[in-house]
Coordinates of C-alpha atoms in Angstrom, one line a residue:
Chain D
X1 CA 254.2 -51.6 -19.0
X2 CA 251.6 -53.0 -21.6
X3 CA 251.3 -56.0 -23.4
X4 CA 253.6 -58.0 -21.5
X5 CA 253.1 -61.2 -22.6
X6 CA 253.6 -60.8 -26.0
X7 CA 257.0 -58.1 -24.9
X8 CA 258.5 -61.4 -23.0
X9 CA 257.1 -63.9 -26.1
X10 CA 259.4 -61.5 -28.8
X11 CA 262.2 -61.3 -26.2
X12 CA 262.5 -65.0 -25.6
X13 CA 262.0 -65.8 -29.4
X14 CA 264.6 -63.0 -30.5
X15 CA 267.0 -64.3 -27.7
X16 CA 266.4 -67.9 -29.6
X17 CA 267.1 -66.4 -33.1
X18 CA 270.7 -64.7 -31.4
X19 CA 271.3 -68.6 -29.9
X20 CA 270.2 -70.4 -33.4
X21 CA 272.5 -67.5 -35.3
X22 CA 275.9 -69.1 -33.6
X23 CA 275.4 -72.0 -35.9
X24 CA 278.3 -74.3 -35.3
X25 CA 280.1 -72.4 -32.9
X26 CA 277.1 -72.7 -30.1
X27 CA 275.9 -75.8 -31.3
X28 CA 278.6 -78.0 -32.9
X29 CA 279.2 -79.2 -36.5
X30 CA 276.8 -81.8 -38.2
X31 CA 277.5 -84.1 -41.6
X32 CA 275.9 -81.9 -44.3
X33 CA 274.1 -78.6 -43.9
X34 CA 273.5 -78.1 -40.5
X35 CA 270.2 -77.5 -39.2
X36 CA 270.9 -73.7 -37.7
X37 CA 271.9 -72.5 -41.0
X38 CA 268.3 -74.4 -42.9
X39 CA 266.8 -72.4 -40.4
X40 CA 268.1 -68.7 -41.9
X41 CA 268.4 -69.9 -45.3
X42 CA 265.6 -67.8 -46.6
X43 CA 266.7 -64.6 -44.6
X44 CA 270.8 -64.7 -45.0
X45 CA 272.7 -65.5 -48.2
X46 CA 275.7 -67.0 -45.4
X47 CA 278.8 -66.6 -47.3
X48 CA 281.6 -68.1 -45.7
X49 CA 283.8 -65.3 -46.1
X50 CA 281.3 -63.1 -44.7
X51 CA 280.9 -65.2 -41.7
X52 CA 282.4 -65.3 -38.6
X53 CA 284.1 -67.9 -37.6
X54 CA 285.7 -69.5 -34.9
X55 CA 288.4 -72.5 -34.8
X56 CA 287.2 -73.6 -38.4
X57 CA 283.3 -73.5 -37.2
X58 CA 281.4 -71.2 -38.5
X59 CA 277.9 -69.0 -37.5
X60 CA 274.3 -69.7 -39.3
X61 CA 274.3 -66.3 -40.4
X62 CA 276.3 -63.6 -41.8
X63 CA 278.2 -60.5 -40.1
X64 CA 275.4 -58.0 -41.2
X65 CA 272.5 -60.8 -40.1
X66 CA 274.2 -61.7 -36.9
X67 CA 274.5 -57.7 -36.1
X68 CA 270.8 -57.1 -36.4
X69 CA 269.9 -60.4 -34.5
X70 CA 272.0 -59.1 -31.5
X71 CA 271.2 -55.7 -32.1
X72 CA 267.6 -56.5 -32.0
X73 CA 267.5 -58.8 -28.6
X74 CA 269.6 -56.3 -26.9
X75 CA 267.0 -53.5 -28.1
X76 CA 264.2 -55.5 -27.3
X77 CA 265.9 -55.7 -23.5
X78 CA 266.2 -52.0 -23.2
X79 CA 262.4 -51.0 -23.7
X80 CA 261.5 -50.4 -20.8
X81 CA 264.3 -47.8 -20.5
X82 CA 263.4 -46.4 -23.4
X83 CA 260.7 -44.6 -22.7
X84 CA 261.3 -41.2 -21.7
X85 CA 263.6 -40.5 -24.8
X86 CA 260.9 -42.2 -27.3
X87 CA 257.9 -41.9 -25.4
X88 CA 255.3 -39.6 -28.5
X89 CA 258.3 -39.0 -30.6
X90 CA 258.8 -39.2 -34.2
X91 CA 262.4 -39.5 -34.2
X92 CA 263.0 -43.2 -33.7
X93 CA 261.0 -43.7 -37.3
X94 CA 263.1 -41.6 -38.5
X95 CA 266.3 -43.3 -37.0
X96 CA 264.7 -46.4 -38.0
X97 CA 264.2 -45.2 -41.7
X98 CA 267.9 -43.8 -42.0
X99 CA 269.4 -47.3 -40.7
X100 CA 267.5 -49.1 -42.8
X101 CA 268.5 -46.8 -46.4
X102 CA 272.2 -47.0 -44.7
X103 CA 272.9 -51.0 -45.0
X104 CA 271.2 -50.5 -48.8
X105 CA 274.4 -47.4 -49.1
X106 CA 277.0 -49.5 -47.5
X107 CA 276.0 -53.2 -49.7
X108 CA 275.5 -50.9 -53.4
X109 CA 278.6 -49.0 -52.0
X110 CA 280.7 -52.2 -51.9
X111 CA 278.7 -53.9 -54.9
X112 CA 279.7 -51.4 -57.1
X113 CA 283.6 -51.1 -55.5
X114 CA 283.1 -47.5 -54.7
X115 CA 284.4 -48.7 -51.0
X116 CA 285.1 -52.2 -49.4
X117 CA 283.0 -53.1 -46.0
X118 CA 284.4 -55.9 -43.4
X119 CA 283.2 -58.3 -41.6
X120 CA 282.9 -55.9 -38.2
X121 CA 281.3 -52.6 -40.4
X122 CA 278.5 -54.7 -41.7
X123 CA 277.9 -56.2 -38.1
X124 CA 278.3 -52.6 -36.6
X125 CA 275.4 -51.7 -39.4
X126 CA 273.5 -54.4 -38.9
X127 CA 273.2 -53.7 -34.7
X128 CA 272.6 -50.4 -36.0
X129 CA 269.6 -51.1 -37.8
X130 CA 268.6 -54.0 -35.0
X131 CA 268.7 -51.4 -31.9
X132 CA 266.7 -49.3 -34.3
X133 CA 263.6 -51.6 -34.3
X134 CA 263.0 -51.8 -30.8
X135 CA 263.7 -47.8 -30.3
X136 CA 260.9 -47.0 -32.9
X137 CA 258.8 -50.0 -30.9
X138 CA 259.6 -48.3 -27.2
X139 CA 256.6 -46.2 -26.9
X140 CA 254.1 -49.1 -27.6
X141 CA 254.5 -51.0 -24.8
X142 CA 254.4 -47.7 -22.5
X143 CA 250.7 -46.8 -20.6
X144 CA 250.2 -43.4 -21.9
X145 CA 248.8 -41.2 -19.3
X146 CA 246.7 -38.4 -20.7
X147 CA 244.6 -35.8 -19.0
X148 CA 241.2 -36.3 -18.3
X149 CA 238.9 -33.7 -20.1
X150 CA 235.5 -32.7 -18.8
X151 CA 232.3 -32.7 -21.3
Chain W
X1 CA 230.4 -43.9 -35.2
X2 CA 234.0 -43.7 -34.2
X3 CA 232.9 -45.2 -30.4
X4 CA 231.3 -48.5 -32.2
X5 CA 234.7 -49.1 -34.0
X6 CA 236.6 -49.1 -30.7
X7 CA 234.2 -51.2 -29.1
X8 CA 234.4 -53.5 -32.4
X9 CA 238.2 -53.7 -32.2
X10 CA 237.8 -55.5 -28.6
X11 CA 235.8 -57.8 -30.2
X12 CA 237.8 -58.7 -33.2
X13 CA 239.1 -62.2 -33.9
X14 CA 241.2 -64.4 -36.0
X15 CA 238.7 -64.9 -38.8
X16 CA 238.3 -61.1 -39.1
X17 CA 242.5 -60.8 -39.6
X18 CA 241.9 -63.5 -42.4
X19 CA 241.4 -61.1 -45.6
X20 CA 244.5 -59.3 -45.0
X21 CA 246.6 -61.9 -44.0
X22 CA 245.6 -63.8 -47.1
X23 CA 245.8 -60.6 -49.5
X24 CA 249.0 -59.8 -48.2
X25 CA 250.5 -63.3 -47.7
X26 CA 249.0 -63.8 -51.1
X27 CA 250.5 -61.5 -53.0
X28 CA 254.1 -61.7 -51.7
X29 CA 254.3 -65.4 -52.0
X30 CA 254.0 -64.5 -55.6
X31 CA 256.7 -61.6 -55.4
X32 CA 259.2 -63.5 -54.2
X33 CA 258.5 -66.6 -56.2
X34 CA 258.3 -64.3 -59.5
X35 CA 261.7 -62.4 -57.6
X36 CA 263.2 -66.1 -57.2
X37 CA 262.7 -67.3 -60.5
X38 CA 264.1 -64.0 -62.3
X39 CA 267.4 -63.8 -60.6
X40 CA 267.2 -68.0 -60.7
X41 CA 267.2 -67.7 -64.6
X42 CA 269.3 -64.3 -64.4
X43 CA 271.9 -66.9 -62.9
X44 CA 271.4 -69.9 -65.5
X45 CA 271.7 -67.8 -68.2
X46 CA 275.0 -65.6 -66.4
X47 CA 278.4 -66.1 -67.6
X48 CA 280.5 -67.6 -65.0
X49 CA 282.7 -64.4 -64.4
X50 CA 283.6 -65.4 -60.6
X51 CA 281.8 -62.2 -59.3
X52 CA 281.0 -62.9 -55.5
X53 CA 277.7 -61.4 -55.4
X54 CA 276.2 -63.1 -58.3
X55 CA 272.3 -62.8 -59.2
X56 CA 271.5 -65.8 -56.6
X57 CA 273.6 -64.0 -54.0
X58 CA 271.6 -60.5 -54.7
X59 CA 268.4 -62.5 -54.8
X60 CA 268.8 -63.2 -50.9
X61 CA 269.3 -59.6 -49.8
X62 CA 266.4 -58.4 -52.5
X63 CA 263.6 -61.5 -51.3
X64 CA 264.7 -60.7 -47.3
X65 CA 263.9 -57.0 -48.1
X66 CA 260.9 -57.8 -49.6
X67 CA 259.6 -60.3 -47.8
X68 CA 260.0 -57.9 -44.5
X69 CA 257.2 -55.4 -46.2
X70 CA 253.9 -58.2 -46.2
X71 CA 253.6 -58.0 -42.4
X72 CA 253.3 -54.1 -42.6
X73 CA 251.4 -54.3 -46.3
X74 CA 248.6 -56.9 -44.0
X75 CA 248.3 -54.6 -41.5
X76 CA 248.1 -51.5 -43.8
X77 CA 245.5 -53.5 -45.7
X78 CA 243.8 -53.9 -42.0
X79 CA 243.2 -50.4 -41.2
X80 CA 241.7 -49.3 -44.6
X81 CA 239.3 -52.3 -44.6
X82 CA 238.6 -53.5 -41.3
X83 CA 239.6 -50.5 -38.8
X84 CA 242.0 -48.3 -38.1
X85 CA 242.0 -49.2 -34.4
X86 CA 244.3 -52.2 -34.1
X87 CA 246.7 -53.5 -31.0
X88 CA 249.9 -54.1 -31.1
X89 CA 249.3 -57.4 -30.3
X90 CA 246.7 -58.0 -33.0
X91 CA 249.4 -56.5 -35.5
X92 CA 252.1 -59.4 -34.6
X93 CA 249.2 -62.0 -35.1
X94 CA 248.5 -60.8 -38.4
X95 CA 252.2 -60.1 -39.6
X96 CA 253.2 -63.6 -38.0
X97 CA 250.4 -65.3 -40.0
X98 CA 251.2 -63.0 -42.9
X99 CA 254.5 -64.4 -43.2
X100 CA 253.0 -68.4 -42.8
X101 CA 251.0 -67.5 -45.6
X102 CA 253.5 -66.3 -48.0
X103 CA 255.8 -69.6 -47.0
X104 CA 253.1 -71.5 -48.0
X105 CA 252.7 -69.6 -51.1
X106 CA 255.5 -69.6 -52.4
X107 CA 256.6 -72.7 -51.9
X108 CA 253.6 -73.9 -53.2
X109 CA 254.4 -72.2 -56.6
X110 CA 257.9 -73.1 -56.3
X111 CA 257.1 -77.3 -56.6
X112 CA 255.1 -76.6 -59.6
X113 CA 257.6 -75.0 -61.6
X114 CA 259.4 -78.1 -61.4
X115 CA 256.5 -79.7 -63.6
X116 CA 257.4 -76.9 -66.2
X117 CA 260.9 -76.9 -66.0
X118 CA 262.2 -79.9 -64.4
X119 CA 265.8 -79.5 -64.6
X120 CA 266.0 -76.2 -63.2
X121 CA 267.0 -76.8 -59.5
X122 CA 270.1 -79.1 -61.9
X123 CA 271.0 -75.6 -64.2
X124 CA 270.8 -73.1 -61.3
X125 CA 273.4 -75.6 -58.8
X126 CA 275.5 -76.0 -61.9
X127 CA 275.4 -72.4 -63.4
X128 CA 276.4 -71.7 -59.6
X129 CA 279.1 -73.8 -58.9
X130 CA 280.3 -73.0 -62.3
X131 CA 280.7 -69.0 -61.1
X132 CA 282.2 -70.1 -57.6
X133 CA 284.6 -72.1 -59.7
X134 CA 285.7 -68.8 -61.8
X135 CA 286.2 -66.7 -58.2
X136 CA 289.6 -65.9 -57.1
X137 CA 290.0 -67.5 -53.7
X138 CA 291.9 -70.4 -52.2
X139 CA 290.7 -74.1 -53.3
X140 CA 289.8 -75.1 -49.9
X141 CA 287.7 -71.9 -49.7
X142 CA 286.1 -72.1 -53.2
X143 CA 285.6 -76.0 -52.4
X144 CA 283.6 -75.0 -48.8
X145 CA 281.6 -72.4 -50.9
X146 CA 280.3 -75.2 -53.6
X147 CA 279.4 -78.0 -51.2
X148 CA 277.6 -75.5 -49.3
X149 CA 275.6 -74.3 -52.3
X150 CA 275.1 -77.9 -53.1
X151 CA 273.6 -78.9 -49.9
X152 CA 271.7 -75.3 -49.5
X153 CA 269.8 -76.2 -53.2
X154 CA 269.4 -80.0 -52.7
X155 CA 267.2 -78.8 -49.0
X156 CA 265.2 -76.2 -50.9
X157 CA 263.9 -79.5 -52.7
X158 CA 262.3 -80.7 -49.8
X159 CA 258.6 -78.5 -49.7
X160 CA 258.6 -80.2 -45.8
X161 CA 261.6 -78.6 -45.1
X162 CA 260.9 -75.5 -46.5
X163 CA 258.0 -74.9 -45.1
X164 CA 259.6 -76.1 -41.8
X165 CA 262.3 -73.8 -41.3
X166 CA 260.7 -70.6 -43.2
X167 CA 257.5 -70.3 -41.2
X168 CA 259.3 -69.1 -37.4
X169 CA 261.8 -67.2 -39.4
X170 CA 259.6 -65.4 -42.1
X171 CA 257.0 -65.5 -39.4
X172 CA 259.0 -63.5 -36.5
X173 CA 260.3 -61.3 -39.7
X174 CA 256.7 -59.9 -40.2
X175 CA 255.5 -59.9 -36.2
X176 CA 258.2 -57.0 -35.8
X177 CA 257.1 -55.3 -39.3
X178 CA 253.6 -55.7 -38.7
X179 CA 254.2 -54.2 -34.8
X180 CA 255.8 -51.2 -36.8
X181 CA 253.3 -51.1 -39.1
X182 CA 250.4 -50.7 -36.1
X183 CA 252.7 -47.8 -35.0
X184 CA 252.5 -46.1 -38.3
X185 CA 248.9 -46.5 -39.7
X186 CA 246.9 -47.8 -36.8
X187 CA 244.8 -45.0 -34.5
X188 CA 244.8 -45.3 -30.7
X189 CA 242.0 -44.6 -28.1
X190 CA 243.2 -43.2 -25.0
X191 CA 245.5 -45.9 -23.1
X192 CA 244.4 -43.8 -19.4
X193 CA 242.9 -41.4 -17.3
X194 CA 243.7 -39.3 -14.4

């Protein structure tokens, strides 16, 4: 595998984001705003009603935010399984492209009232789009062997 | 030719990632301060209809969606001026930095509005609170929903904190884009022989 160093620096960092992300739940309730949710306050718009929530506490993120958070560290684990199904492929841009133009569908789909999305369908989107990343990502951390040509 | 650039790339550092960092940092500081400010006054200036998704809301999803493009603009911005051979590694640098940059930037510009309109952190929480007021929900609900805009404005008032929380987040944002980005517009030389 290449670039390992900087493969484990994303993994432990995305696997902080996931841990920040649980907001109260994981790390109890504080007087005021508390300091998780500063943290994703210029990423995530963290409605309470589009929050999980458990026991009155709630997560630093949203549903769709916490998706793609989880979505992305569990990617990011799988890489190195990844890549003989991404290994010089174009697909996983594709995939990548399509998740990405399906959260804008789904939020202008329920902005406009044309369908309503819950709490679990904007997480399931959001993992969608985070699994994405990594997949489209797979093949650069792979040694690529090639044949040797003779001049 | 093309051998001298490859060698080149090995020896690459910080200070030749600079321009593009800056250029792109740059530029989207100024997006999403000019985005900030039109759905900010877009919000003042909205009548309190109790719509959930009101122009501050939207501004979130629109700034996050924008803000995730600088890391890939930097490293697009890399290849046509620099070289189009660039690492993986190289391209989280440069879209980490990227996204320290347009922190900075934008939060820079954001403290001097306040010297041309002072009172506009005051209209925007009021004009807000005024819409969560309108919603249909239960009290206790609508009451969680203003405090928590209330605290969320009165932090973006401290530049410290602002700059202290947005940097890892806006930062780890544009590593992954700026990754991407080496896979879409970077070239690479041959990883390996046999």
């Amino acid at each position: 595998m290449k670039h390992q160093p900087l493969y484990l620096f994303v993994f432990i960092a995305l696997g902080f984001m996931l841990l920040f992300s649980m907001g109260e739940i994981l790390w109890g309730s504080s007087q005021g705003k508390h300091w998780t949710e500063m943290l994703f306050l210029g990423i995530c718009h963290n409605l309470p009603d589009r929050t999980f929530s458990a026991d009155g506490y709630f997560m630093a993120v949203n549903t769709r935010c916490f998706g793609i958070f989880a979505g992305l560290w569990f990617g990011w684990g799988m890489i190195p399984w990844l890549k003989s199904i991404t290994d010089q492929k174009k697909w996983p841009i594709w995939v990548l492209l399509f998740a990405v133009v399906i959260q804008i569908i789904d939020y202008t789909g329920n902005l406009f009232h044309i369908w309503e999305n819950t709490n679990h369908s904007r997480a399931l989107l959001g993992m969608a789009l985070g699994i994405a990343i990594p997949t489209a990502l797979a093949d650069q951390f792979q040694i690529r062997k090639t044949k040797k040509t003779d001049r | 030719m093309m051998e001298e650039e490859i060698q080149s790339e090995e020896q690459k550092t910080i200070s030749d990632f600079w321009p593009s960092i800056a250029v792109s940092g740059g530029i989207f500081g100024v997006i999403i301060f000019a985005l900030g400010l039109v759905f900010g006054y877009m919000q003042i200036n909205a009548e309190p209809t109790g719509a959930i998704l009101s122009p501050l809301m939207l501004s979130g999803v629109v700034i996050c969606l924008v803000v995730a493009l600088a890391g890939g603009v930097a490293i697009w911005h890399y290849t046509k001026e620099e070289t189009p051979y660039v690492k993986l590694g190289q391209g989280a640098l440069i879209g980490f930095l990227t996204g320290a940059v347009l922190v900075v930037v934008s939060t820079v510009l954001n403290e001097l509005w306040h010297f041309i309109d002072p009172d506009y952190t005051q209209k925007m929480m009021e004009a807000t609170i005024a819409n969560i007021e309108a919603m249909d929900m239960p009290a206790e609900q609508k009451q969680m929903m203003i405090d928590s805009t209330a605290e969320t404005m009165r932090a973006q008032q401290s530049i410290f904190q602002q700059i202290l929380y947005g940097i890892p987040m806006y930062g780890i944002l544009n590593l992954i884009t700026g990754m991407i980005a080496v896979k879409i517009f970077g070239k690479k030389k041959e990883q390996e022989t046999f």
